[in-house]
XYZ file of C-alpha atoms in Angstrom:
301
model
C -15.130 -37.396 -12.055
C -16.144 -41.059 -11.826
C -19.587 -40.108 -10.566
C -19.986 -37.655 -13.454
C -18.845 -40.162 -16.095
C -21.117 -42.845 -14.652
C -24.069 -40.457 -14.762
C -23.603 -39.284 -18.347
C -23.036 -42.784 -19.765
C -26.105 -44.000 -17.874
C -28.113 -41.226 -19.550
C -26.844 -42.259 -22.974
C -27.578 -45.926 -22.320
C -30.949 -45.654 -20.608
C -32.277 -42.243 -21.632
C -32.826 -38.710 -20.386
C -35.802 -37.478 -18.439
C -36.914 -35.147 -21.209
C -40.646 -34.951 -21.827
C -40.608 -35.094 -25.630
C -43.692 -36.387 -27.374
C -45.464 -37.216 -24.151
C -42.780 -39.700 -23.076
C -41.365 -39.439 -19.564
C -37.993 -40.777 -20.767
C -36.239 -39.919 -24.025
C -33.924 -42.565 -25.460
C -30.963 -41.631 -27.634
C -30.471 -45.240 -28.722
C -33.391 -47.555 -29.377
C -33.793 -51.247 -30.042
C -32.604 -54.596 -28.711
C -29.273 -55.222 -26.954
C -26.445 -55.447 -29.509
C -28.811 -53.950 -32.111
C -29.205 -50.399 -30.766
C -29.515 -47.593 -33.313
C -29.771 -43.802 -32.852
C -33.320 -42.620 -32.237
C -35.038 -41.043 -35.235
C -36.253 -37.971 -33.359
C -36.167 -34.640 -35.171
C -36.033 -32.812 -31.835
C -32.874 -34.685 -30.802
C -31.276 -34.202 -34.215
C -32.012 -30.475 -34.433
C -30.644 -29.949 -30.911
C -27.274 -31.532 -31.905
C -27.669 -33.892 -28.961
C -25.949 -36.745 -30.792
C -22.863 -34.569 -31.245
C -22.911 -33.995 -27.489
C -23.297 -37.766 -27.044
C -20.172 -38.315 -29.159
C -18.221 -35.990 -26.888
C -19.525 -37.810 -23.802
C -18.462 -41.183 -25.218
C -15.004 -39.878 -26.081
C -14.365 -38.245 -22.703
C -15.453 -41.351 -20.785
C -13.231 -43.515 -22.976
C -10.201 -41.248 -22.434
C -10.728 -41.484 -18.663
C -11.019 -45.298 -18.899
C -14.633 -44.975 -17.776
C -17.838 -46.856 -18.559
C -19.039 -47.409 -22.123
C -22.335 -47.460 -23.970
C -22.887 -51.105 -24.882
C -24.892 -52.939 -27.521
C -24.755 -50.658 -30.583
C -25.642 -52.277 -33.873
C -22.559 -53.445 -35.824
C -24.099 -51.865 -38.928
C -24.240 -48.447 -37.231
C -20.643 -48.795 -36.018
C -19.575 -49.770 -39.545
C -21.099 -46.619 -41.048
C -19.914 -44.428 -38.155
C -16.316 -45.192 -39.072
C -16.777 -44.281 -42.735
C -17.926 -47.677 -43.925
C -20.070 -47.794 -47.068
C -23.745 -48.034 -46.027
C -24.374 -50.404 -48.934
C -21.869 -52.889 -47.505
C -23.197 -52.711 -43.934
C -24.492 -56.016 -42.602
C -28.009 -55.113 -41.515
C -30.277 -57.696 -39.897
C -33.977 -57.465 -39.099
C -33.233 -57.157 -35.359
C -31.512 -53.835 -36.103
C -34.864 -52.248 -36.921
C -36.067 -50.835 -33.576
C -39.655 -50.065 -34.628
C -41.777 -53.175 -34.421
C -44.516 -51.962 -36.765
C -41.936 -51.198 -39.484
C -40.188 -54.484 -38.802
C -43.460 -56.392 -39.193
C -44.104 -54.743 -42.568
C -40.602 -55.517 -43.842
C -40.915 -59.125 -42.693
C -43.956 -59.529 -44.961
C -41.480 -59.540 -47.854
C -40.004 -62.786 -46.547
C -43.068 -64.548 -47.985
C -42.924 -65.445 -51.651
C -46.641 -64.843 -52.087
C -48.346 -61.743 -50.669
C -52.019 -60.948 -50.489
C -53.279 -57.736 -52.039
C -53.638 -56.195 -48.571
C -50.042 -57.090 -47.697
C -48.820 -55.627 -51.004
C -50.659 -52.394 -50.295
C -49.150 -52.176 -46.789
C -45.621 -52.746 -48.054
C -46.060 -50.399 -51.011
C -47.363 -47.625 -48.780
C -44.191 -47.834 -46.652
C -41.806 -48.146 -49.605
C -43.301 -45.250 -51.539
C -43.146 -43.028 -48.437
C -39.377 -43.646 -48.525
C -39.108 -42.937 -52.284
C -38.850 -46.605 -53.177
C -41.006 -48.436 -55.752
C -44.062 -50.501 -54.939
C -43.560 -54.203 -54.348
C -43.712 -56.647 -57.240
C -42.925 -60.320 -57.569
C -39.619 -59.429 -59.252
C -38.317 -56.819 -56.806
C -39.536 -58.421 -53.571
C -36.114 -59.500 -52.278
C -34.396 -56.322 -53.467
C -37.066 -54.200 -51.797
C -36.683 -56.163 -48.552
C -32.988 -55.234 -48.390
C -33.607 -51.595 -49.350
C -36.365 -51.099 -46.778
C -34.280 -52.711 -44.067
C -31.222 -50.632 -44.955
C -33.216 -47.407 -44.943
C -34.986 -48.196 -41.655
C -31.642 -48.778 -39.888
C -29.088 -46.611 -41.727
C -30.972 -44.204 -43.987
C -33.062 -42.780 -41.142
C -30.030 -42.427 -38.829
C -27.364 -40.942 -41.131
C -27.654 -37.452 -39.621
C -27.380 -38.854 -36.106
C -24.333 -40.920 -37.088
C -22.671 -37.840 -38.606
C -23.279 -35.935 -35.372
C -21.743 -38.762 -33.321
C -18.715 -38.676 -35.599
C -18.368 -34.900 -35.136
C -18.530 -35.345 -31.359
C -15.705 -37.895 -31.441
C -13.670 -35.502 -33.589
C -14.320 -32.593 -31.206
C -12.477 -34.475 -28.441
C -9.628 -35.420 -30.841
C -10.313 -39.138 -30.451
C -10.979 -39.657 -34.147
C -7.329 -40.017 -35.285
C -6.790 -42.855 -32.805
C -9.961 -44.677 -33.864
C -9.232 -44.408 -37.581
C -5.577 -45.417 -37.280
C -6.274 -48.222 -34.785
C -9.454 -50.084 -35.800
C -8.812 -52.586 -32.992
C -9.726 -49.832 -30.496
C -13.272 -49.484 -31.873
C -14.637 -52.640 -30.141
C -13.227 -51.276 -26.860
C -15.111 -47.997 -27.329
C -18.315 -49.781 -28.397
C -18.381 -53.196 -26.664
C -21.127 -55.752 -26.987
C -23.535 -56.096 -24.082
C -22.091 -59.428 -22.951
C -18.548 -58.057 -22.832
C -19.477 -55.706 -19.979
C -21.028 -58.397 -17.793
C -19.337 -59.147 -14.474
C -18.849 -62.553 -12.870
C -17.981 -63.331 -9.228
C -14.621 -64.738 -10.308
C -13.703 -61.514 -12.128
C -14.288 -59.475 -8.967
C -12.729 -61.921 -6.516
C -9.501 -62.096 -8.535
C -8.976 -58.342 -8.092
C -9.455 -58.220 -4.307
C -6.587 -57.677 -1.884
C -7.871 -59.096 1.390
C -6.885 -57.612 4.773
C -4.296 -59.357 6.916
C -4.017 -59.457 10.699
C -0.868 -57.395 11.146
C -2.358 -54.464 9.215
C -5.701 -54.276 11.019
C -4.573 -54.610 14.607
C -7.820 -53.094 15.956
C -9.757 -56.255 15.072
C -8.981 -59.870 15.813
C -8.474 -62.482 13.130
C -11.851 -64.080 13.858
C -13.722 -60.842 13.064
C -11.743 -60.275 9.886
C -12.330 -63.828 8.678
C -16.040 -63.606 9.430
C -16.570 -60.275 7.644
C -14.413 -61.107 4.625
C -16.187 -64.465 4.420
C -19.522 -62.642 4.335
C -18.231 -60.436 1.506
C -16.994 -63.436 -0.475
C -20.379 -65.138 -0.033
C -22.168 -61.970 -1.175
C -20.031 -61.715 -4.314
C -20.321 -65.406 -5.171
C -24.121 -65.218 -5.115
C -24.548 -61.817 -6.772
C -25.885 -61.242 -10.274
C -23.950 -59.277 -12.876
C -26.126 -56.202 -12.265
C -25.563 -56.387 -8.498
C -21.811 -56.734 -9.027
C -21.863 -53.656 -11.264
C -23.645 -51.708 -8.510
C -21.164 -53.014 -5.940
C -18.241 -51.845 -8.082
C -19.872 -48.457 -8.530
C -20.187 -48.135 -4.758
C -16.661 -49.460 -4.260
C -14.639 -47.503 -6.840
C -17.043 -44.922 -8.303
C -18.021 -46.629 -11.556
C -18.778 -50.068 -12.942
C -15.248 -50.735 -14.171
C -12.780 -53.215 -12.719
C -9.559 -51.520 -11.516
C -6.252 -53.405 -11.245
C -6.757 -53.839 -7.506
C -9.719 -53.806 -5.113
C -8.928 -53.282 -1.437
C -10.951 -54.378 1.598
C -10.658 -53.044 5.141
C -12.424 -54.207 8.298
C -13.336 -51.100 10.273
C -15.719 -49.613 12.799
C -19.005 -47.848 12.078
C -22.513 -49.123 11.472
C -22.673 -49.431 7.675
C -20.262 -50.270 4.853
C -18.521 -47.264 3.309
C -15.940 -46.816 0.618
C -13.077 -44.554 -0.364
C -13.631 -44.545 -4.084
C -10.410 -42.674 -4.896
C -8.392 -45.345 -3.063
C -10.666 -48.163 -4.333
C -11.147 -49.382 -0.768
C -14.279 -50.960 0.673
C -14.608 -50.519 4.455
C -16.730 -53.131 6.217
C -17.861 -52.839 9.860
C -16.746 -55.688 12.099
C -19.907 -55.855 14.240
C -21.955 -58.140 11.952
C -22.501 -61.617 13.391
C -25.077 -62.955 10.911
C -24.776 -62.999 7.123
C -28.340 -61.751 6.568
C -27.604 -58.591 8.570
C -24.400 -58.033 6.592
C -26.162 -58.567 3.256
C -28.974 -56.151 4.112
C -26.501 -53.463 5.219
C -24.336 -53.870 2.116
C -27.337 -53.728 -0.227
C -28.550 -50.590 1.559
C -25.126 -49.009 1.078
C -24.964 -50.022 -2.589
C -28.297 -48.300 -3.211
C -26.676 -44.941 -2.376
C -24.459 -44.966 -5.475
C -26.652 -42.491 -7.381
C -26.443 -39.940 -4.584
C -22.759 -40.009 -3.708
C -21.372 -43.545 -3.362
C -19.756 -44.552 -0.080
C -18.617 -41.096 0.928
C -22.100 -39.999 2.006
């Protein structure tokens, strides 16, 4: 179950391998971190894929699994029945750089005739008036709102239907404080060495009688060193190998065992480390090799 939830949320976050429009990867959410918006693809909309995405998000949440991070606050506002006109939309929410560059032209008080023509061509294609000196600021807000919210309303409605299909909607509407848990910011899902180390239950001598205290201290010391020097992405991969997904459980267990490579019992949240390593570099290489198996079966393979 953890492997499945990790896989589907990874697809939502980083895209599917669907060859649509000549692209090797198809993104459901586009843009910068903390400013992601649903992709404006007619193929994805007509296939109801965003409704499926809503179901995926809800199921992973109900199983206390990983989340999709970095959605635009404006999109989240509208998703939960907020008025689009009151959504706080910023220029970073516009995922298409060529559209963003045209909208940013309206930040200048004086526009050349060529710039006016470029802006007017975009605005009139969206059923908005051509730019004038009087409506420049108003048009800036309207173009920005349409580029972020107007073009994604159908996708947002599908996401909402998906959340309702799994019966998560009543909780989210009655408890608005749960919404940031379902849709966290990118930085809120970053891991630090201290966060991981605080959860670890280290082995003690009387439990692991097959190995002497010197071996246990050496191997657990290697693990501590690895964690203290690891990046947030590496720690996420370590957790995925350790427990089955990149989520911190209440307790992480460590065992010193036999064998040649590190393994894990993800259901019991236990990392099993061989005692034969004498040098840290050998331990680090073996652990990194084991971590790289997470997409094909974690530590059980």
